[in-house]
CSV table of C-alpha atoms in Angstrom, one decimal:
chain,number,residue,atom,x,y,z
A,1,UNK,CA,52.4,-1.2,133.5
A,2,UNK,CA,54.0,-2.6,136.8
A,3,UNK,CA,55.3,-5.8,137.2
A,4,UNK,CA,52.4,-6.9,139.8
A,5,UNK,CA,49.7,-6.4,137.0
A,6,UNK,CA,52.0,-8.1,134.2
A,7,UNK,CA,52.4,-10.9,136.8
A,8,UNK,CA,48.6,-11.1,136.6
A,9,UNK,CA,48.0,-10.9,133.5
A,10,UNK,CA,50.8,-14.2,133.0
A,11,UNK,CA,48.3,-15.8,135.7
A,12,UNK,CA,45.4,-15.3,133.4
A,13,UNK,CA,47.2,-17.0,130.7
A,14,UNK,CA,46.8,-13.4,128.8
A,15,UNK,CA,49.0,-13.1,125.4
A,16,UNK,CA,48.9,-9.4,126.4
A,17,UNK,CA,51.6,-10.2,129.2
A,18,UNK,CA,54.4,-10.6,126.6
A,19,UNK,CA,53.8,-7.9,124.8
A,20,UNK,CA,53.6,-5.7,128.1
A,21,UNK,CA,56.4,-7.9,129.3
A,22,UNK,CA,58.6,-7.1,126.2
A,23,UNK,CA,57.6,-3.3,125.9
A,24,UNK,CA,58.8,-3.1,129.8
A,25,UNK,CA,62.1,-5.0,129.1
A,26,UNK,CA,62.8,-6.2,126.0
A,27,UNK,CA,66.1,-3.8,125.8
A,28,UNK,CA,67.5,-4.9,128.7
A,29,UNK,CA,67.1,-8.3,127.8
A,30,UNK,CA,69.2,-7.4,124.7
A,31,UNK,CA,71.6,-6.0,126.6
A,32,UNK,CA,72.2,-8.9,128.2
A,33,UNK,CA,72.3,-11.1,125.5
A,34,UNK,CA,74.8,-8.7,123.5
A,35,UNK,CA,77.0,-8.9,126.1
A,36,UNK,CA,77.6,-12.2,126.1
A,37,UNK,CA,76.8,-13.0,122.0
A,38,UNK,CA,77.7,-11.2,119.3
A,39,UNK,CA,75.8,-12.4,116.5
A,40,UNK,CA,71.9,-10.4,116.1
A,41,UNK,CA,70.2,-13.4,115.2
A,42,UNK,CA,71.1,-15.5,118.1
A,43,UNK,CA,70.4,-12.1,120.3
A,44,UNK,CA,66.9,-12.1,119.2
A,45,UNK,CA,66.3,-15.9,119.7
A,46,UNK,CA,67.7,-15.7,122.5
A,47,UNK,CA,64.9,-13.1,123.3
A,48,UNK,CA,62.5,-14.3,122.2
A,49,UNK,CA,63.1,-17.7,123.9
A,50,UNK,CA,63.0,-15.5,127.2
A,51,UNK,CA,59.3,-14.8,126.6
A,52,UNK,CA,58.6,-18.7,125.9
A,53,UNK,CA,60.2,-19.3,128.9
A,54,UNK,CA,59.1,-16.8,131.0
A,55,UNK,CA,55.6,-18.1,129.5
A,56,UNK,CA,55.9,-21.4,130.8
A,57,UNK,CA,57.5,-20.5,134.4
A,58,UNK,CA,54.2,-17.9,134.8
A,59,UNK,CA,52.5,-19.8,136.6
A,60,UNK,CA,53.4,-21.8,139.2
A,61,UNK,CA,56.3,-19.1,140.4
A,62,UNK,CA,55.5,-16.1,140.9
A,63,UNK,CA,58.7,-13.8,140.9
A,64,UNK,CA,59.2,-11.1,143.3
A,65,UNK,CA,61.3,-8.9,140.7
A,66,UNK,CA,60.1,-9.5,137.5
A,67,UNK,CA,63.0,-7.8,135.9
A,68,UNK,CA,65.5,-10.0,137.6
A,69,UNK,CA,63.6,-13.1,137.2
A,70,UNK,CA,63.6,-12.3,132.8
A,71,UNK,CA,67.4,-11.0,133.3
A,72,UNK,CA,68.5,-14.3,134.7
A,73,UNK,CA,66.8,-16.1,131.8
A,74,UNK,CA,68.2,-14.3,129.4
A,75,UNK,CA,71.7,-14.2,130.7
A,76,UNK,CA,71.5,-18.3,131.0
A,77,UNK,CA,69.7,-19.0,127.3
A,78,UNK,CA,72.7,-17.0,126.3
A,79,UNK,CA,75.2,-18.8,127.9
A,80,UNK,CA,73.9,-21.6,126.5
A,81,UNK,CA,74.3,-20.0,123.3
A,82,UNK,CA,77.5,-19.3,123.8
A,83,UNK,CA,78.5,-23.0,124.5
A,84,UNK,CA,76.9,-24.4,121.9
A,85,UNK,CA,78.7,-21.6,119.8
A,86,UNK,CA,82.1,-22.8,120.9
A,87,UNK,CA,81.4,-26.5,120.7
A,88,UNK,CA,81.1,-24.9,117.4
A,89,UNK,CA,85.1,-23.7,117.0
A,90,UNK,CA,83.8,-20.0,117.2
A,91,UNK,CA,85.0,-17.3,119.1
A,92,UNK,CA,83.5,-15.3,121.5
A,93,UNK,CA,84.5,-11.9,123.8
A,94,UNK,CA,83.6,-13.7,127.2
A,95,UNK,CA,85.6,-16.6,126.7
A,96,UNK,CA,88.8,-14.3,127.9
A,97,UNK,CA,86.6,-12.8,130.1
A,98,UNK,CA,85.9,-16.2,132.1
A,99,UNK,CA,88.9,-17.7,131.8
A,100,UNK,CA,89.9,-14.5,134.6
A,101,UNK,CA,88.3,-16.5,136.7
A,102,UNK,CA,89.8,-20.2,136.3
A,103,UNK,CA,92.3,-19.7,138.8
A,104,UNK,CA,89.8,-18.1,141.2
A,105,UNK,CA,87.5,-20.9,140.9
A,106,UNK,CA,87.5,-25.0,141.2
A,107,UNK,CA,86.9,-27.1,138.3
A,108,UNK,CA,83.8,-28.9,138.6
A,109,UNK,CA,85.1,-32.3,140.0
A,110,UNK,CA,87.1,-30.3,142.5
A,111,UNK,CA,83.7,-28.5,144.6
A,112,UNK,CA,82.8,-30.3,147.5
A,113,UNK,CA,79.6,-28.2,147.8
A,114,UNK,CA,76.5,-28.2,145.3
A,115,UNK,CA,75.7,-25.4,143.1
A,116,UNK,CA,72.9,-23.9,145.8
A,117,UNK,CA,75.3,-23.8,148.0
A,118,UNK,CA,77.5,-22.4,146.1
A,119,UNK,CA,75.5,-19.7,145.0
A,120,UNK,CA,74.8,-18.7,148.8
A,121,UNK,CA,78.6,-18.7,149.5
A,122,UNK,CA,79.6,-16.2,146.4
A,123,UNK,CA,76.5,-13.9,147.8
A,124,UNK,CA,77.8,-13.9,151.2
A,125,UNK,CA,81.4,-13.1,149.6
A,126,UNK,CA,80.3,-10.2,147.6
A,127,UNK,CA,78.1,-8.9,150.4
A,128,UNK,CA,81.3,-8.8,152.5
A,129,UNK,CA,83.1,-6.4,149.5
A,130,UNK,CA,83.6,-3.0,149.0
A,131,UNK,CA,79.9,-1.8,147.2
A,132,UNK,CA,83.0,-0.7,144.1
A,133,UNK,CA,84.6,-4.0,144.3
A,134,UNK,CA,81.4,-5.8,143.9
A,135,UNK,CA,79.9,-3.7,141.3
A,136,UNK,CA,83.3,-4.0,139.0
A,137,UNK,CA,82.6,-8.1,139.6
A,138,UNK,CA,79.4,-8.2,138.8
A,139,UNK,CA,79.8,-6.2,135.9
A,140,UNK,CA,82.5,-8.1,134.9
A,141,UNK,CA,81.6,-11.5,135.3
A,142,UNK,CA,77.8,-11.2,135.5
A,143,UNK,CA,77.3,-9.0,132.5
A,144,UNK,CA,80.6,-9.3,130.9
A,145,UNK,CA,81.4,-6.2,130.5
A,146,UNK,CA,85.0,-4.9,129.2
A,147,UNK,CA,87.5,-2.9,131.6
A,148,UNK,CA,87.1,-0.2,129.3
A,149,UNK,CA,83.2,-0.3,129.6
A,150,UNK,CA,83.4,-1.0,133.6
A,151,UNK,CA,86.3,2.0,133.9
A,152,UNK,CA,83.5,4.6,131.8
A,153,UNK,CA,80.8,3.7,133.6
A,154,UNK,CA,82.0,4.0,136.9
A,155,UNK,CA,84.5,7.2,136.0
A,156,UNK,CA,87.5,5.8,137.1
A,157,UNK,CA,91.0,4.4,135.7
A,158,UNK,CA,91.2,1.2,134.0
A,159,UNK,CA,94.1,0.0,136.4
A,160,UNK,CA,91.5,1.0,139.5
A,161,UNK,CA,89.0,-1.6,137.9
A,162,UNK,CA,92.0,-4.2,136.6
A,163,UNK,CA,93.4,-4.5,140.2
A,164,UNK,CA,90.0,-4.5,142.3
A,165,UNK,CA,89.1,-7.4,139.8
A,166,UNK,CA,92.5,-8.9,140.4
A,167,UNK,CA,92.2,-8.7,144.8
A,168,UNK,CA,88.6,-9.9,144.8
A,169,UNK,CA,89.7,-12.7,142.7
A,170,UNK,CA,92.3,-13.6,145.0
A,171,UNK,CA,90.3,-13.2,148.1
A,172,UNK,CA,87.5,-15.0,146.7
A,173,UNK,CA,90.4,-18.1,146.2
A,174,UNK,CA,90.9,-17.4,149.5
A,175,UNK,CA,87.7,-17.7,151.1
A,176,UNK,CA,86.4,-20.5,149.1
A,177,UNK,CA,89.4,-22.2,150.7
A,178,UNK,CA,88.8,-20.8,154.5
A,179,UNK,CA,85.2,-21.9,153.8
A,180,UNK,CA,86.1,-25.8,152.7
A,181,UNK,CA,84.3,-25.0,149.4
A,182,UNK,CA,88.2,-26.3,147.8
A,183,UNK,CA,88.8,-30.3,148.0
């Protein structure tokens, strides 16, 4: 079923849509979640509280890529998760995985900018990268995958992926400083 008509039936206040919605991307909401918890149960909450959400948001918005829209839910129920799992003293693979980027980003009271803005500036940045560079960020720090998984994928060395990761941190220092983004 395409997204336009699962859109639809979400309009029509149709149960049908979640079941449609979940058939259609269900595993890739999984995949999300896995990547950034490692515990099954809170993987499948964290699912299934994609639907409820994705229940209440359809209506009023109506999202353009319907994929993207449940992705981004997804990924930020489970980094939710994942807080409330280390407030809890455990451990988790993305916590390394982040902490790449401390140095490459400010800490909270040190942005001058709001998090819209934000947003904007780190798409203008990776628009401005090599398509490789950008697609060994995003797959690092958007989907948290490993080196090892990002190197596989892409068929390429593990030291190719480590250093374009390491330069597009440092430029992205660099340019969040050019751009007054730093205090």
């Amino acid at each position: 079923m395409k997204d336009t008509q699962i859109i639809e039936l979400f309009f029509r206040r149709m149960g049908e849509a979640i079941t449609f919605l979940a058939e259609k991307y269900g595993a890739m909401c999984r995949a999300i979640a896995r990547r950034i918890l490692w515990d099954e149960r809170d993987i499948e909450e964290c699912v299934n509280d994609t639907w409820l959400q994705t229940w209440n948001a359809i209506p009023p918005q109506r999202p353009a890529y319907l994929g993207g829209f449940v992705g981004r839910i997804t990924r930020n129920l489970a980094l939710n998760r994942l807080d409330y799992n280390r407030a809890q003293k455990r451990e988790s693979t993305l916590a390394e995985t982040f902490g790449e980027l401390d140095n490459s980003l400010p800490a909270p009271g040190d942005m001058v900018t709001d998090e819209v803005t934000f947003r904007e500036f780190l798409n203008r940045f990776l628009r401005r990268q090599r398509e490789e560079y950008r697609r060994y960020f995003l797959r690092r720090y958007w989907y948290g995958m490993s080196v090892q998984e990002i190197a596989r994928e892409c068929v390429v060395g593990e030291e190719k992926v480590k250093s374009a990761l390491f330069r597009t941190r440092n430029k992205l220092r660099q340019a969040m400083e050019e751009e007054g983004i730093y205090v």
